[in-house]
Amino acid sequence: MDRRTTPLGIISATPGVVWPALPDAPGAALLAILFQLEQSQWWPAERLELAQRRQLSALLAHARDRVPFYRDRLPRGWPDSADAKAWEAAWRSLPVLRREEIQAADDSEAMLADALPPGHGEYREVFTSGSTGRPIRGVRSQLWELVWSAFTIRDHLWHRRDLTGTLAVIRESGAGKAAYPQGDMQRGWGFSSAGVFETGRLASLNVATPVEQQLEWLVRQDPDYVLSHPSILARLATASRDAGLRLPRLRQAMTIAETLRPDARQAIEAAWNVTVADVYSTREAGYLALQCPDHPHYHVQSEGLRVEVVGEDGQACVPGETGRVLVTPLHNLAMPLIRYDIGDAAEVGPPCPCGRGLPVLTRILGRRQNMLRLPGGERRWPLLSSGDLAGLMEAVPPMRQYRIAQKALDHLHVALAVARPPTAEEEAAVIAWARRKFGAGFRVTIEAMAELPRSAAGKFEDFVCEVPEGG
């Protein structure tokens, strides 16, 4: 395997020293983490797991002693990290942390540590996007943000990106921010590299910008890399292909925030003739998994957090099985999240041929709340293949985008973004398509509009289950 990367230019903060560069203290700490990550990614799984248990033991001791929420939740005695069998059994006995527990503890700040160890810096507040309809407040430390930066750089290194190029980003969701036609321009690719690495220009645009204006702006920026939500990039790629517009310098598309569907990946790669690199992350837990640079699946970032994929019985899933995702960030001592159920599901994969010992996730399936619910209580993933989508496009040729919402156990609502209102025959074809795909017993309603709305964070979900539990 070719492990060569584009050389990184490091900024020296020491007067009179240009090369070899000597960065400031935070920069030196970031480089120290990156040096260790370069080694640990090649460790065998057993060595990674031992190192993780050592860090988790330190996290558990801090949470029990300094965080009110955990004082009665965590046991006093804990097995030695070298005793894998006893340690893992004790770990599996810990209760799963639910989103509603975090919300209930927020008023009293019971989830926050009353003090941080030296070197962890200040508390930093962040809010989740609330894609489940239940946003939460998260608090993290400056040290955690340093670790976050290291995984950002790792992603760049894995995919051999040239940091001196131009990065175009369409993810700003604040009203009036990064507005068309200029968007926002700055030197440097963001705080993860600021003051440490020499980087090129970053251009930013608001996600609420209409696709035609997004495309005009993107062509004008002529970037080396573009980063946005998969649904945005898929529409942009299709629009640029239809308009015959090229991005001659583009080297790679980077996707975040939403589940990357196979059809979106195919549309982007086919239209722009570049690879797509996906990132699986959450605001409250950071980077969960990065796409392998040599394969389309994902590597769990075990040096930064423990990711468990468990079945309905609570047992760990084996390769080929799908389960719910539990995460435990290793270094956020400001607000420890221990065995936190983030509401997602993922499929476990076998060890990767690339040689990295980091665990593999074959697929990220997104929110479990968005599984199709059947009258008998069964749930299943509403996976839409390329053939399924081709059938929907054939039913409604003017369709640009779709969203399917399950309103009741027997009711599916199909919202379509279309260039013109669909005909009665096209609506009948959509109803027939939906019943073939999801089941003949569903009542199907259709709504046509010019654009489909996004969440407050600019995200888009193609299937949403709105049926309440028990309903």
PDB file of C-alpha atoms in Angstrom, residues 145-349:
ATOM      1  CA  GLU A 145     -10.839  20.027  21.016  1.00  0.00           C
ATOM      2  CA  LEU A 146      -7.097  19.460  20.543  1.00  0.00           C
ATOM      3  CA  VAL A 147      -7.729  15.735  20.109  1.00  0.00           C
ATOM      4  CA  TRP A 148     -10.572  16.585  17.684  1.00  0.00           C
ATOM      5  CA  SER A 149      -8.089  18.615  15.635  1.00  0.00           C
ATOM      6  CA  ALA A 150      -5.700  15.658  15.477  1.00  0.00           C
ATOM      7  CA  PHE A 151      -8.360  13.432  13.928  1.00  0.00           C
ATOM      8  CA  THR A 152      -9.213  16.180  11.429  1.00  0.00           C
ATOM      9  CA  ILE A 153      -5.577  16.208  10.309  1.00  0.00           C
ATOM     10  CA  ARG A 154      -5.484  12.407  10.283  1.00  0.00           C
ATOM     11  CA  ASP A 155      -8.363  12.421   7.796  1.00  0.00           C
ATOM     12  CA  HIS A 156      -6.394  14.807   5.568  1.00  0.00           C
ATOM     13  CA  LEU A 157      -3.283  12.640   5.846  1.00  0.00           C
ATOM     14  CA  TRP A 158      -5.126   9.407   5.122  1.00  0.00           C
ATOM     15  CA  HIS A 159      -6.578  10.828   1.925  1.00  0.00           C
ATOM     16  CA  ARG A 160      -3.328  12.521   0.885  1.00  0.00           C
ATOM     17  CA  ARG A 161      -4.854  15.982   0.586  1.00  0.00           C
ATOM     18  CA  ASP A 162      -2.816  18.994  -0.362  1.00  0.00           C
ATOM     19  CA  LEU A 163      -3.540  21.462   2.446  1.00  0.00           C
ATOM     20  CA  THR A 164      -2.257  24.354   0.332  1.00  0.00           C
ATOM     21  CA  GLY A 165      -5.220  23.961  -2.042  1.00  0.00           C
ATOM     22  CA  THR A 166      -8.599  25.707  -1.891  1.00  0.00           C
ATOM     23  CA  LEU A 167     -11.341  24.110   0.222  1.00  0.00           C
ATOM     24  CA  ALA A 168     -14.962  25.029  -0.553  1.00  0.00           C
ATOM     25  CA  VAL A 169     -17.424  24.291   2.246  1.00  0.00           C
ATOM     26  CA  ILE A 170     -21.229  24.395   2.071  1.00  0.00           C
ATOM     27  CA  ARG A 171     -22.375  23.736   5.632  1.00  0.00           C
ATOM     28  CA  GLU A 172     -22.975  27.082   7.359  1.00  0.00           C
ATOM     29  CA  SER A 173     -26.609  27.109   8.510  1.00  0.00           C
ATOM     30  CA  GLY A 174     -26.840  30.366  10.480  1.00  0.00           C
ATOM     31  CA  ALA A 175     -29.323  32.864   9.071  1.00  0.00           C
ATOM     32  CA  GLY A 176     -27.509  35.496   7.005  1.00  0.00           C
ATOM     33  CA  LYS A 177     -24.079  33.883   7.413  1.00  0.00           C
ATOM     34  CA  ALA A 178     -21.840  33.064   4.426  1.00  0.00           C
ATOM     35  CA  ALA A 179     -24.542  34.465   2.145  1.00  0.00           C
ATOM     36  CA  TYR A 180     -24.519  34.297  -1.637  1.00  0.00           C
ATOM     37  CA  PRO A 181     -23.005  35.666  -3.848  1.00  0.00           C
ATOM     38  CA  GLN A 182     -19.679  36.030  -2.036  1.00  0.00           C
ATOM     39  CA  GLY A 183     -20.079  33.685   0.913  1.00  0.00           C
ATOM     40  CA  ASP A 184     -17.300  33.882   3.488  1.00  0.00           C
ATOM     41  CA  MET A 185     -13.571  33.784   2.667  1.00  0.00           C
ATOM     42  CA  GLN A 186     -10.639  33.193   4.978  1.00  0.00           C
ATOM     43  CA  ARG A 187      -7.056  32.054   4.959  1.00  0.00           C
ATOM     44  CA  GLY A 188      -6.578  28.620   6.455  1.00  0.00           C
ATOM     45  CA  TRP A 189      -8.750  25.530   6.659  1.00  0.00           C
ATOM     46  CA  GLY A 190     -10.066  26.185  10.161  1.00  0.00           C
ATOM     47  CA  PHE A 191      -8.927  26.002  13.775  1.00  0.00           C
ATOM     48  CA  SER A 192      -7.772  22.376  13.531  1.00  0.00           C
ATOM     49  CA  SER A 193      -4.756  23.518  11.514  1.00  0.00           C
ATOM     50  CA  ALA A 194      -4.571  27.211  12.424  1.00  0.00           C
ATOM     51  CA  GLY A 195      -1.129  28.324  13.551  1.00  0.00           C
ATOM     52  CA  VAL A 196       0.419  24.898  12.898  1.00  0.00           C
ATOM     53  CA  PHE A 197       0.111  23.997   9.216  1.00  0.00           C
ATOM     54  CA  GLU A 198       0.377  26.102   6.108  1.00  0.00           C
ATOM     55  CA  THR A 199      -3.010  25.805   4.411  1.00  0.00           C
ATOM     56  CA  GLY A 200      -4.744  27.389   1.471  1.00  0.00           C
ATOM     57  CA  ARG A 201      -7.940  29.378   1.149  1.00  0.00           C
ATOM     58  CA  LEU A 202     -11.267  28.339   2.682  1.00  0.00           C
ATOM     59  CA  ALA A 203     -14.473  29.496   0.989  1.00  0.00           C
ATOM     60  CA  SER A 204     -17.805  28.998   2.772  1.00  0.00           C
ATOM     61  CA  LEU A 205     -21.446  29.229   1.620  1.00  0.00           C
ATOM     62  CA  ASN A 206     -24.755  28.891   3.442  1.00  0.00           C
ATOM     63  CA  VAL A 207     -26.677  25.624   2.961  1.00  0.00           C
ATOM     64  CA  ALA A 208     -29.931  27.535   2.400  1.00  0.00           C
ATOM     65  CA  THR A 209     -28.600  28.905  -0.903  1.00  0.00           C
ATOM     66  CA  PRO A 210     -30.586  27.588  -3.925  1.00  0.00           C
ATOM     67  CA  VAL A 211     -28.761  24.879  -5.835  1.00  0.00           C
ATOM     68  CA  GLU A 212     -28.351  26.975  -8.989  1.00  0.00           C
ATOM     69  CA  GLN A 213     -26.573  29.679  -6.983  1.00  0.00           C
ATOM     70  CA  GLN A 214     -24.536  27.077  -5.093  1.00  0.00           C
ATOM     71  CA  LEU A 215     -23.303  25.743  -8.410  1.00  0.00           C
ATOM     72  CA  GLU A 216     -22.443  29.184  -9.780  1.00  0.00           C
ATOM     73  CA  TRP A 217     -20.537  29.992  -6.582  1.00  0.00           C
ATOM     74  CA  LEU A 218     -18.719  26.648  -6.629  1.00  0.00           C
ATOM     75  CA  VAL A 219     -17.613  27.047 -10.242  1.00  0.00           C
ATOM     76  CA  ARG A 220     -16.394  30.548  -9.405  1.00  0.00           C
ATOM     77  CA  GLN A 221     -14.326  29.258  -6.472  1.00  0.00           C
ATOM     78  CA  ASP A 222     -12.747  26.496  -8.623  1.00  0.00           C
ATOM     79  CA  PRO A 223     -11.758  24.499  -5.515  1.00  0.00           C
ATOM     80  CA  ASP A 224      -9.370  21.615  -5.042  1.00  0.00           C
ATOM     81  CA  TYR A 225     -11.714  20.066  -2.468  1.00  0.00           C
ATOM     82  CA  VAL A 226     -15.395  20.506  -1.634  1.00  0.00           C
ATOM     83  CA  LEU A 227     -17.088  19.570   1.647  1.00  0.00           C
ATOM     84  CA  SER A 228     -20.809  19.445   2.385  1.00  0.00           C
ATOM     85  CA  HIS A 229     -23.740  17.182   3.206  1.00  0.00           C
ATOM     86  CA  PRO A 230     -24.178  14.213   0.834  1.00  0.00           C
ATOM     87  CA  SER A 231     -27.612  15.366  -0.323  1.00  0.00           C
ATOM     88  CA  ILE A 232     -26.248  18.812  -1.243  1.00  0.00           C
ATOM     89  CA  LEU A 233     -23.258  17.457  -3.151  1.00  0.00           C
ATOM     90  CA  ALA A 234     -25.378  14.880  -4.999  1.00  0.00           C
ATOM     91  CA  ARG A 235     -27.743  17.598  -6.235  1.00  0.00           C
ATOM     92  CA  LEU A 236     -24.831  19.870  -7.130  1.00  0.00           C
ATOM     93  CA  ALA A 237     -23.083  17.109  -9.046  1.00  0.00           C
ATOM     94  CA  THR A 238     -26.227  16.296 -10.989  1.00  0.00           C
ATOM     95  CA  ALA A 239     -26.884  19.980 -11.720  1.00  0.00           C
ATOM     96  CA  SER A 240     -23.315  20.550 -12.930  1.00  0.00           C
ATOM     97  CA  ARG A 241     -23.511  17.486 -15.163  1.00  0.00           C
ATOM     98  CA  ASP A 242     -26.822  18.626 -16.664  1.00  0.00           C
ATOM     99  CA  ALA A 243     -25.472  22.139 -17.243  1.00  0.00           C
ATOM    100  CA  GLY A 244     -22.208  20.871 -18.700  1.00  0.00           C
ATOM    101  CA  LEU A 245     -20.193  22.759 -16.049  1.00  0.00           C
ATOM    102  CA  ARG A 246     -16.871  21.345 -14.864  1.00  0.00           C
ATOM    103  CA  LEU A 247     -14.724  21.767 -11.777  1.00  0.00           C
ATOM    104  CA  PRO A 248     -11.325  21.305 -13.424  1.00  0.00           C
ATOM    105  CA  ARG A 249      -9.198  21.470 -10.259  1.00  0.00           C
ATOM    106  CA  LEU A 250     -11.436  19.333  -8.052  1.00  0.00           C
ATOM    107  CA  ARG A 251      -9.565  16.389  -6.484  1.00  0.00           C
ATOM    108  CA  GLN A 252     -12.030  15.014  -3.933  1.00  0.00           C
ATOM    109  CA  ALA A 253     -15.488  15.524  -2.448  1.00  0.00           C
ATOM    110  CA  MET A 254     -15.827  15.240   1.341  1.00  0.00           C
ATOM    111  CA  THR A 255     -19.176  14.386   2.951  1.00  0.00           C
ATOM    112  CA  ILE A 256     -20.343  14.944   6.517  1.00  0.00           C
ATOM    113  CA  ALA A 257     -23.402  15.192   8.799  1.00  0.00           C
ATOM    114  CA  GLU A 258     -25.850  12.941   6.900  1.00  0.00           C
ATOM    115  CA  THR A 259     -25.775   9.257   6.051  1.00  0.00           C
ATOM    116  CA  LEU A 260     -23.974   8.814   2.724  1.00  0.00           C
ATOM    117  CA  ARG A 261     -26.240   6.650   0.568  1.00  0.00           C
ATOM    118  CA  PRO A 262     -24.697   4.552  -2.237  1.00  0.00           C
ATOM    119  CA  ASP A 263     -26.697   6.425  -4.866  1.00  0.00           C
ATOM    120  CA  ALA A 264     -25.364   9.780  -3.631  1.00  0.00           C
ATOM    121  CA  ARG A 265     -21.777   8.521  -3.734  1.00  0.00           C
ATOM    122  CA  GLN A 266     -22.289   7.195  -7.254  1.00  0.00           C
ATOM    123  CA  ALA A 267     -23.860  10.451  -8.475  1.00  0.00           C
ATOM    124  CA  ILE A 268     -21.034  12.593  -7.121  1.00  0.00           C
ATOM    125  CA  GLU A 269     -18.233  10.367  -8.380  1.00  0.00           C
ATOM    126  CA  ALA A 270     -19.797   9.935 -11.826  1.00  0.00           C
ATOM    127  CA  ALA A 271     -20.501  13.633 -12.402  1.00  0.00           C
ATOM    128  CA  TRP A 272     -17.190  15.021 -11.137  1.00  0.00           C
ATOM    129  CA  ASN A 273     -14.854  12.056 -11.736  1.00  0.00           C
ATOM    130  CA  VAL A 274     -13.447  12.266  -8.204  1.00  0.00           C
ATOM    131  CA  THR A 275     -13.541  10.036  -5.140  1.00  0.00           C
ATOM    132  CA  VAL A 276     -15.834  10.709  -2.184  1.00  0.00           C
ATOM    133  CA  ALA A 277     -14.456  10.512   1.363  1.00  0.00           C
ATOM    134  CA  ASP A 278     -17.071  10.305   4.109  1.00  0.00           C
ATOM    135  CA  VAL A 279     -16.788  11.167   7.818  1.00  0.00           C
ATOM    136  CA  TYR A 280     -18.984   9.733  10.584  1.00  0.00           C
ATOM    137  CA  SER A 281     -19.130  12.136  13.514  1.00  0.00           C
ATOM    138  CA  THR A 282     -21.402  13.815  16.045  1.00  0.00           C
ATOM    139  CA  ARG A 283     -21.030  17.171  17.754  1.00  0.00           C
ATOM    140  CA  GLU A 284     -21.180  15.731  21.250  1.00  0.00           C
ATOM    141  CA  ALA A 285     -18.818  12.779  20.653  1.00  0.00           C
ATOM    142  CA  GLY A 286     -16.527  13.935  17.844  1.00  0.00           C
ATOM    143  CA  TYR A 287     -15.108  11.685  15.129  1.00  0.00           C
ATOM    144  CA  LEU A 288     -16.574   8.197  15.383  1.00  0.00           C
ATOM    145  CA  ALA A 289     -15.158   6.754  12.160  1.00  0.00           C
ATOM    146  CA  LEU A 290     -13.264   7.892   9.070  1.00  0.00           C
ATOM    147  CA  GLN A 291     -13.492   6.286   5.665  1.00  0.00           C
ATOM    148  CA  CYS A 292     -10.503   4.053   4.957  1.00  0.00           C
ATOM    149  CA  PRO A 293      -8.239   5.643   2.326  1.00  0.00           C
ATOM    150  CA  ASP A 294      -8.091   2.332   0.448  1.00  0.00           C
ATOM    151  CA  HIS A 295     -11.649   1.004   0.811  1.00  0.00           C
ATOM    152  CA  PRO A 296     -15.205   2.419   1.029  1.00  0.00           C
ATOM    153  CA  HIS A 297     -15.825   1.220   4.599  1.00  0.00           C
ATOM    154  CA  TYR A 298     -14.991   3.087   7.821  1.00  0.00           C
ATOM    155  CA  HIS A 299     -12.372   2.766  10.567  1.00  0.00           C
ATOM    156  CA  VAL A 300     -13.486   3.513  14.136  1.00  0.00           C
ATOM    157  CA  GLN A 301     -11.194   6.132  15.692  1.00  0.00           C
ATOM    158  CA  SER A 302     -10.326   3.998  18.693  1.00  0.00           C
ATOM    159  CA  GLU A 303      -7.655   6.360  20.008  1.00  0.00           C
ATOM    160  CA  GLY A 304     -10.362   8.967  20.608  1.00  0.00           C
ATOM    161  CA  LEU A 305     -13.405   6.993  21.702  1.00  0.00           C
ATOM    162  CA  ARG A 306     -14.838   3.546  22.253  1.00  0.00           C
ATOM    163  CA  VAL A 307     -17.568   2.596  19.799  1.00  0.00           C
ATOM    164  CA  GLU A 308     -19.777  -0.389  20.600  1.00  0.00           C
ATOM    165  CA  VAL A 309     -22.287  -1.842  18.159  1.00  0.00           C
ATOM    166  CA  VAL A 310     -24.739  -3.975  20.129  1.00  0.00           C
ATOM    167  CA  GLY A 311     -27.820  -5.997  19.288  1.00  0.00           C
ATOM    168  CA  GLU A 312     -31.217  -5.829  20.956  1.00  0.00           C
ATOM    169  CA  ASP A 313     -29.908  -8.240  23.615  1.00  0.00           C
ATOM    170  CA  GLY A 314     -27.061  -5.884  24.472  1.00  0.00           C
ATOM    171  CA  GLN A 315     -24.396  -8.243  23.140  1.00  0.00           C
ATOM    172  CA  ALA A 316     -21.652  -7.017  20.824  1.00  0.00           C
ATOM    173  CA  CYS A 317     -22.400  -7.512  17.141  1.00  0.00           C
ATOM    174  CA  VAL A 318     -20.066  -9.622  15.031  1.00  0.00           C
ATOM    175  CA  PRO A 319     -19.053  -8.870  11.411  1.00  0.00           C
ATOM    176  CA  GLY A 320     -22.113  -8.793   9.176  1.00  0.00           C
ATOM    177  CA  GLU A 321     -24.517  -7.878  11.999  1.00  0.00           C
ATOM    178  CA  THR A 322     -26.249  -4.525  12.496  1.00  0.00           C
ATOM    179  CA  GLY A 323     -26.911  -2.959  15.876  1.00  0.00           C
ATOM    180  CA  ARG A 324     -27.254   0.283  17.812  1.00  0.00           C
ATOM    181  CA  VAL A 325     -24.205   2.483  18.316  1.00  0.00           C
ATOM    182  CA  LEU A 326     -22.917   3.297  21.815  1.00  0.00           C
ATOM    183  CA  VAL A 327     -20.048   5.761  22.165  1.00  0.00           C
ATOM    184  CA  THR A 328     -17.692   6.778  24.963  1.00  0.00           C
ATOM    185  CA  PRO A 329     -15.305   9.668  24.212  1.00  0.00           C
ATOM    186  CA  LEU A 330     -11.993   8.909  25.926  1.00  0.00           C
ATOM    187  CA  HIS A 331     -10.733  12.407  26.672  1.00  0.00           C
ATOM    188  CA  ASN A 332     -13.706  14.653  27.432  1.00  0.00           C
ATOM    189  CA  LEU A 333     -13.461  14.903  31.202  1.00  0.00           C
ATOM    190  CA  ALA A 334     -15.639  18.048  31.236  1.00  0.00           C
ATOM    191  CA  MET A 335     -18.844  16.106  30.508  1.00  0.00           C
ATOM    192  CA  PRO A 336     -18.142  12.363  30.327  1.00  0.00           C
ATOM    193  CA  LEU A 337     -20.519  10.386  28.116  1.00  0.00           C
ATOM    194  CA  ILE A 338     -20.210   6.753  29.128  1.00  0.00           C
ATOM    195  CA  ARG A 339     -21.882   4.170  26.877  1.00  0.00           C
ATOM    196  CA  TYR A 340     -23.988   6.910  25.272  1.00  0.00           C
ATOM    197  CA  ASP A 341     -26.674   5.675  22.872  1.00  0.00           C
ATOM    198  CA  ILE A 342     -26.486   8.213  20.042  1.00  0.00           C
ATOM    199  CA  GLY A 343     -29.568   6.790  18.298  1.00  0.00           C
ATOM    200  CA  ASP A 344     -27.727   5.453  15.246  1.00  0.00           C
ATOM    201  CA  ALA A 345     -27.324   1.975  13.821  1.00  0.00           C
ATOM    202  CA  ALA A 346     -24.298   0.576  11.997  1.00  0.00           C
ATOM    203  CA  GLU A 347     -23.077  -2.683  10.488  1.00  0.00           C
ATOM    204  CA  VAL A 348     -19.871  -4.251  11.811  1.00  0.00           C
ATOM    205  CA  GLY A 349     -17.262  -5.333   9.281  1.00  0.00           C
TER     206      GLY A 349
END
